[in-house]
Every structure is written in C-alpha cells, then in structure tokens.
XYZ file of C-alpha atoms in Angstrom:
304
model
C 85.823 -104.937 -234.542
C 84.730 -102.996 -237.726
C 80.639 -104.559 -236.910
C 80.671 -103.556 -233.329
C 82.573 -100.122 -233.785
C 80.451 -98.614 -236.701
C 78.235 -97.125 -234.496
C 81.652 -95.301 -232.958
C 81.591 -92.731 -235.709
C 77.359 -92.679 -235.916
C 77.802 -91.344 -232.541
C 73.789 -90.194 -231.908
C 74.773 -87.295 -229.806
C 71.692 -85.617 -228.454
C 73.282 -82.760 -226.300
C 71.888 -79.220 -226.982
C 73.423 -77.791 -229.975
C 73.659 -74.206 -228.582
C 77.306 -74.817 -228.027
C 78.383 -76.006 -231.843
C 75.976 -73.408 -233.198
C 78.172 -70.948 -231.806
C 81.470 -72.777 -232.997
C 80.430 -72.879 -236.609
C 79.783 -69.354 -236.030
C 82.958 -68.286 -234.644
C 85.279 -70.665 -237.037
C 83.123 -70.818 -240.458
C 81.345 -67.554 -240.628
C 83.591 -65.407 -239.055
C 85.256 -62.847 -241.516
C 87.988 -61.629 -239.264
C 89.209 -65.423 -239.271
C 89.266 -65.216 -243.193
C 93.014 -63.984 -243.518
C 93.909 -66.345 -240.217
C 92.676 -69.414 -242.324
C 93.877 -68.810 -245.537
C 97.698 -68.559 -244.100
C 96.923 -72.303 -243.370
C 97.887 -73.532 -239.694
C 100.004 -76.508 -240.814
C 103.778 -76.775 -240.620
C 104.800 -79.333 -242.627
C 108.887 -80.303 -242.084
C 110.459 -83.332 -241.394
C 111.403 -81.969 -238.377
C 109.374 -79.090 -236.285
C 111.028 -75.932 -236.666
C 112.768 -74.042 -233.902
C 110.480 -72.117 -231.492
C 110.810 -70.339 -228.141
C 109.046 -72.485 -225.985
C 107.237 -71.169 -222.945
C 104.722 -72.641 -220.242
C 101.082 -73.273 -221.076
C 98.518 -71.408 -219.679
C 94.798 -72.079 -219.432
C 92.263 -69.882 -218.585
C 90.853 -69.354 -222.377
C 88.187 -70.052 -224.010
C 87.457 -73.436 -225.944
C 87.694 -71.198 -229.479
C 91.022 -69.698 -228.357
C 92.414 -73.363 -227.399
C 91.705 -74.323 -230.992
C 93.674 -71.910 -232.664
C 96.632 -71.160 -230.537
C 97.439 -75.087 -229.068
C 99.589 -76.936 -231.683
C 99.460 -80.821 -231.990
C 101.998 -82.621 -233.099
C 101.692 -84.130 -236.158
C 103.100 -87.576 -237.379
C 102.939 -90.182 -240.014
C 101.437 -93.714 -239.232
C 104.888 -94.662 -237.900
C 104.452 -92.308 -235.205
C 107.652 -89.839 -237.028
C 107.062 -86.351 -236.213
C 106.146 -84.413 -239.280
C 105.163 -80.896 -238.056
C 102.379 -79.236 -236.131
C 99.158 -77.546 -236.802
C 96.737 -75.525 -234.622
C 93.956 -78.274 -232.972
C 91.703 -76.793 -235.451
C 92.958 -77.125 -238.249
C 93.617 -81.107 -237.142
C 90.023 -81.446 -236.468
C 88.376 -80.456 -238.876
C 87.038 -83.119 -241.945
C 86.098 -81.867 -245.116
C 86.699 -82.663 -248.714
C 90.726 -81.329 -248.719
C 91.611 -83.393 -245.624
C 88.349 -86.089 -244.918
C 90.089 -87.672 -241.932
C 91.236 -84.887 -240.694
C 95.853 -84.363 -239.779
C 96.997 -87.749 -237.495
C 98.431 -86.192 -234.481
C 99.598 -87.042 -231.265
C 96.875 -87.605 -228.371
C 96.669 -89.146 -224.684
C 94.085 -91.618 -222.828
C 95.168 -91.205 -218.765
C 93.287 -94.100 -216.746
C 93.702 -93.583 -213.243
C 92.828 -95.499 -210.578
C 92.371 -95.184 -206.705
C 93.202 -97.206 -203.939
C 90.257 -99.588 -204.139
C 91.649 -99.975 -208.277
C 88.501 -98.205 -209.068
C 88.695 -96.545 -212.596
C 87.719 -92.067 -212.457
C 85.659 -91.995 -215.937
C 84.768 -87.971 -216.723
C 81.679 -87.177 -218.669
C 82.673 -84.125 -221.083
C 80.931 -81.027 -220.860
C 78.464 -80.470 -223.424
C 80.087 -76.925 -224.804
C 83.128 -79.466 -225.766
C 83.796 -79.086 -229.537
C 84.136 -82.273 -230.387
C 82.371 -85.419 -229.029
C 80.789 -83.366 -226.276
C 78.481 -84.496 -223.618
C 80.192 -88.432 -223.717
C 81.483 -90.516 -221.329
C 85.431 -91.430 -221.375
C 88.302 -92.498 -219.398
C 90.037 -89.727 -216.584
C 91.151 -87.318 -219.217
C 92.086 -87.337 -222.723
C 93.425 -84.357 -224.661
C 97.092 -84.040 -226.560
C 100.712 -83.032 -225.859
C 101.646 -79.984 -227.392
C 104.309 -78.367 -229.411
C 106.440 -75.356 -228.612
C 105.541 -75.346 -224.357
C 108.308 -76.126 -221.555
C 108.412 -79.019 -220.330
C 108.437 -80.366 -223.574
C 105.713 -82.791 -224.639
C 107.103 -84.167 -227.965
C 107.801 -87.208 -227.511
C 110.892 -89.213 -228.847
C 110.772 -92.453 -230.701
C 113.577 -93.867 -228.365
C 111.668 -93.507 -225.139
C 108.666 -94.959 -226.471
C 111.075 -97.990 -228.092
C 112.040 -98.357 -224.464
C 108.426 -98.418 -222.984
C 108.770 -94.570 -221.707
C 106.720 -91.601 -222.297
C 107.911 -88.458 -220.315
C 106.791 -86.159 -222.629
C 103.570 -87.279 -223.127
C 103.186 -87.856 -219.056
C 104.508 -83.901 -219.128
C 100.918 -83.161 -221.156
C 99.209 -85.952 -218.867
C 99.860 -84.055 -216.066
C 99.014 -80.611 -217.428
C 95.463 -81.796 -218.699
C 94.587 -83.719 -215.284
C 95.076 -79.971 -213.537
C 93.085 -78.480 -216.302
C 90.083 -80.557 -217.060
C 89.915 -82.042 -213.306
C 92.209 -79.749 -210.975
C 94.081 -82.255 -210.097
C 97.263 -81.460 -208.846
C 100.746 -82.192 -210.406
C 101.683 -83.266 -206.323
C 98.536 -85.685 -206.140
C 99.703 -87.511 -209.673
C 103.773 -87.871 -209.935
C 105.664 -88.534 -213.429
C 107.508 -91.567 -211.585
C 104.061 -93.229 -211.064
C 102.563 -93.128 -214.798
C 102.572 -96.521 -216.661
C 102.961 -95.740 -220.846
C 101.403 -98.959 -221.985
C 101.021 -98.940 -225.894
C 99.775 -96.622 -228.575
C 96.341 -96.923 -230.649
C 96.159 -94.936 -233.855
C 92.132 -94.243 -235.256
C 89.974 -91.944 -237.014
C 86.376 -91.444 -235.713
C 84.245 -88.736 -237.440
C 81.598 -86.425 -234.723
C 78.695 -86.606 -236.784
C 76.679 -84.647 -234.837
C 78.835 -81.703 -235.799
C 78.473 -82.841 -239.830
C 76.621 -80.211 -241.932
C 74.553 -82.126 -244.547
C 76.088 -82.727 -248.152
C 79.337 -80.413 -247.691
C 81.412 -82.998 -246.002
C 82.351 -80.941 -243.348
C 82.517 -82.157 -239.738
C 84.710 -81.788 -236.530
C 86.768 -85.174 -236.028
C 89.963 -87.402 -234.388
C 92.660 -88.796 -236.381
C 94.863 -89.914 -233.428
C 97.860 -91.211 -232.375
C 96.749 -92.114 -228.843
C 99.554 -92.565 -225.992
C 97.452 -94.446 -223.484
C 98.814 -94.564 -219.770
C 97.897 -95.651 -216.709
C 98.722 -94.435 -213.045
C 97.330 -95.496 -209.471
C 96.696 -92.944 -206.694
C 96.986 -94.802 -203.431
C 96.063 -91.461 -201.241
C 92.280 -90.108 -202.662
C 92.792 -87.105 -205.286
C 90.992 -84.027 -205.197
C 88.905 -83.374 -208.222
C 87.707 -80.053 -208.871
C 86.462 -80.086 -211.932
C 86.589 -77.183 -215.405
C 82.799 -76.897 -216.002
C 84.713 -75.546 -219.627
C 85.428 -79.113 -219.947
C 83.643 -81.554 -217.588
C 80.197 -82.075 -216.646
C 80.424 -84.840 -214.569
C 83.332 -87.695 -213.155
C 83.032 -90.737 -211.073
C 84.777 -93.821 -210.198
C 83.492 -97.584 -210.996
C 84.378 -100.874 -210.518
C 84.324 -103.220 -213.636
C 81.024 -104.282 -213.244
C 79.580 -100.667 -212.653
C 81.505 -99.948 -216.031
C 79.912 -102.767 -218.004
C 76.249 -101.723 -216.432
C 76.799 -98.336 -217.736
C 78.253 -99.492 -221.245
C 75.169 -101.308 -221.446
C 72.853 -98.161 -220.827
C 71.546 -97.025 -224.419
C 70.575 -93.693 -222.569
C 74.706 -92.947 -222.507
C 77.210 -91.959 -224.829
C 80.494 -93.080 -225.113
C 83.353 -91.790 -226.779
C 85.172 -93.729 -229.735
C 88.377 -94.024 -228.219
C 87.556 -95.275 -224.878
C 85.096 -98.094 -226.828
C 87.988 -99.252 -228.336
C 90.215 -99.077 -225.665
C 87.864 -100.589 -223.294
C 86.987 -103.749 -225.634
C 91.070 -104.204 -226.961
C 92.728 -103.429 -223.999
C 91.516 -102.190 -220.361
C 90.104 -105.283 -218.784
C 93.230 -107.335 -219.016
C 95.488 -104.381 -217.525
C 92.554 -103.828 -214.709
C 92.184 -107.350 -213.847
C 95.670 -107.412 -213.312
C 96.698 -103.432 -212.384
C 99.504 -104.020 -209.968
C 101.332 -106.103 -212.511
C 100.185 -103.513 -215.215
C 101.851 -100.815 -213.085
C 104.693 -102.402 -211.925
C 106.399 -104.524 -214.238
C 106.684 -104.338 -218.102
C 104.653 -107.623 -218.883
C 102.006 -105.626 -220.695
C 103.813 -102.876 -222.064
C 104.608 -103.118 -226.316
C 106.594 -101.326 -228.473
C 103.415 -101.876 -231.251
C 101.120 -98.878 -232.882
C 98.022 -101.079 -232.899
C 95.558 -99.672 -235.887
C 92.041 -100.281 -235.468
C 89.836 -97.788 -238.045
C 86.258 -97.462 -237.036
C 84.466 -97.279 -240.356
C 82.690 -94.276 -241.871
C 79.338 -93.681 -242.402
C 78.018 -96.272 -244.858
C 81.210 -98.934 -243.863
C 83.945 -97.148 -246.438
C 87.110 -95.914 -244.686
C-alpha cells in the first residue's frame, strides 16, 4: 500500500489557484481573524461540553463553513475527545503537522443498474479541489439536531445513525438530493478507515504549512432503486456521473484525472468486493466489521 499510495499525498493538482489564493488571504492574512485565531478553535474534554443544538443551515460561503462547522474530534480508538472548527482540523503546520483526527463520511450510492454516482469537486473547494471521489464525502457535526455524534455502541453493533443523519444532510447540500429520495433505513455503515493525506498543492514552500485530512472515515453505502435527482452546489461540485466498474477502472487509469486520497484507498481496500456483491453488501451483515482499519499514506519524501 505505502508504494502505490505515495503519490496520494503528492497529489499534482493543476486546477487554477484563484480559489486558494483567496483562502490564504481570507484565513492567513486577514487581521480581523487575528483575535478569532488566537482564542484557538479546539475544545479539548473527554467529553464535548453541553451546547444548544440547533439545525444546520447552508447557504454560506466555503470560508464561513470553515469556521463556524465543528468536527468531532477523537483519538485513534474512535473516543470522542472534543471538537474544533473544520479549520482549525485542516490545517498542517509545524504545531499540529497532521492536522486534529476527526470524524468524516464516504456515501457510495448506487442506482438501480448498481451503477456507482462519483462527483468531481468544484475547483473553489479548499481542500483537494477539482478531484474525482465517491457520491459525497464531508463530516458529521457537533452541536446540530439531529445529532451526528456518533456512539461507540451503535458502531459496535454495525449501526451508524448519526453519521447517516450528516450523510443525508451533505447529499442535499453538495448534490440536492433529497432526504425523501435517500431514507436512513436504507444506508449500509460498513467499516471505518482512519488516514492522513496532506493537499500539497495548498503547501507554501519551507513553512510547513498546508491544508490537509486526518480522518476518521465512516464509509456507507445505500442503493436507490427509483433514479435520484441531482442538482448539483456549483459551491461544491463541478461535475457527477455514474459508472460501471469497468468505466471506473478506465478512468482510474486516465493520468489526465485526479483522484482523491480517500476514495484511492477505499477503492483498492474495499469497494470492489462490496460492488461485486452489493445486494449482499446491503442486505445482510457479511461484510460489515467492527475494525478501524489504519492505512497512512506516506508524506512527502516516505516519513510519516
């Protein structure tokens, strides 16, 4: 794994760097963010502390996401540990060079014809933008109704209805599909892949500084028998589509298109054997675990 993934975190993105010039801008230069940053944005307690929750609400800009969402943080046993603004997860430098391990998603869905939707994200994403991925990835959040953290003892039991709760959130966002199109009772939790991958495409020479993942990633599946509609965010997608296996391997194969770390990974470990065999995958437990499976994808010059 470590040979064929280095190139995960030498991602060559080539996508027009209007869109990070602008970040580093807004979250680096920015005085008025000076007092904001030096509060720090991580809660650290060995259990998150009591907040009013309320319902998310999109609408904002990919800045404003960053500061106001909260992951979930957690240790490598998956134990919650706090929460911290998405930035402030994010972001590698020399205090924190893998960034804050938090809680994240991988939805593949699948239509009748157990075709797999892949989204290509849009290139003003601020981190790994303008790669191809599975349906939608993003992260359950802290402090929103219904809740997304997740407890150990669903996930013990092969459940995830907290994490499905942010599943089904992101799918509306990122894709418009509706909560009615993709039901809680139809999502299959299937395991949970924990790895770091550095965007260096976002790294500013010699300061050590780069956006990142450091993830705890829920991965589910879920089959839509009746075709979805997709209306994709142009905030967050540029482009979706829905392949067979063979389409996927002829487009893995393409040098002209970028992938993103997670989905390499996923897609070499795991998503052939649950495809090959979806209704079982679905419908029966035979391929769910109760395992964190840990696969780094080595930095820049093969250290971790």
């Amino acid at each position: 794994l470590a040979t064929r993934e280095n190139a995960l975190t030498q991602v060559n993105l080539t996508s027009s760097t209007t869109g990070l010039s602008r970040i580093r801008e807004s979250f680096r230069f920015d005085r008025r963010l000076s007092s904001f940053l030096a509060r720090g944005m991580a809660t650290q307690a060995s259990e998150p502390a009591a907040a009013t929750t309320t319902k998310w609400v999109g609408g904002q800009s990919q800045e404003e996401f960053m500061l106001k969402d909260m992951c979930i943080l957690v240790n490598e046993a998956d134990e919650v540990t706090g929460h911290a603004s998405k930035k402030e997860c994010h972001v590698f430098n020399e205090k924190q060079p893998r960034g804050l391990l938090h809680r994240a998603f991988s939805v593949f869905l699948f239509n009748g014809k157990n075709e797999l939707m892949l989204q290509k994200r849009a290139s003003s994403k601020i981190t790994f933008p303008s790669v191809w991925t599975n349906t939608c990835c993003s992260h359950p959040l802290y402090g929103y109704e219904p809740s997304e953290v997740e407890s150990l003892s669903n996930t013990e039991v092969g459940k995830a209805p907290g994490t499905i709760n942010a599943a089904i959130r992101k799918l509306d966002h990122e894709l418009g599909i509706r909560a009615a199109q993709v039901p809680a009772e139809e999502f299959k939790f299937q395991t949970r892949l924990h790895y770091c991958a550095k965007d260096v495409s976002t790294a500013e020479d010699g300061s050590g500084w780069s956006w990142g993942e450091h993830e705890m990633d829920y991965i589910l599946l879920i089959k839509t028998e009746e075709p979805v509609e997709v209306n994709p965010n142009p905030e967050e997608v540029d482009d979706w589509k829905y392949v067979t296996p063979q389409e996927l391997r002829a487009m893995m194969g393409d040098k002209d298109l970028l992938w993103s770390p997670w989905f390499r990974i996923i897609e070499k470990e795991f998503l052939h054997t649950w495809w090959e065999n979806l209704d079982e995958a679905l419908s029966t437990s035979k391929f769910v675990d109760n395992k964190i499976h840990k696969l780094e994808i080595p930095r820049a010059g093969g250290s971790n």
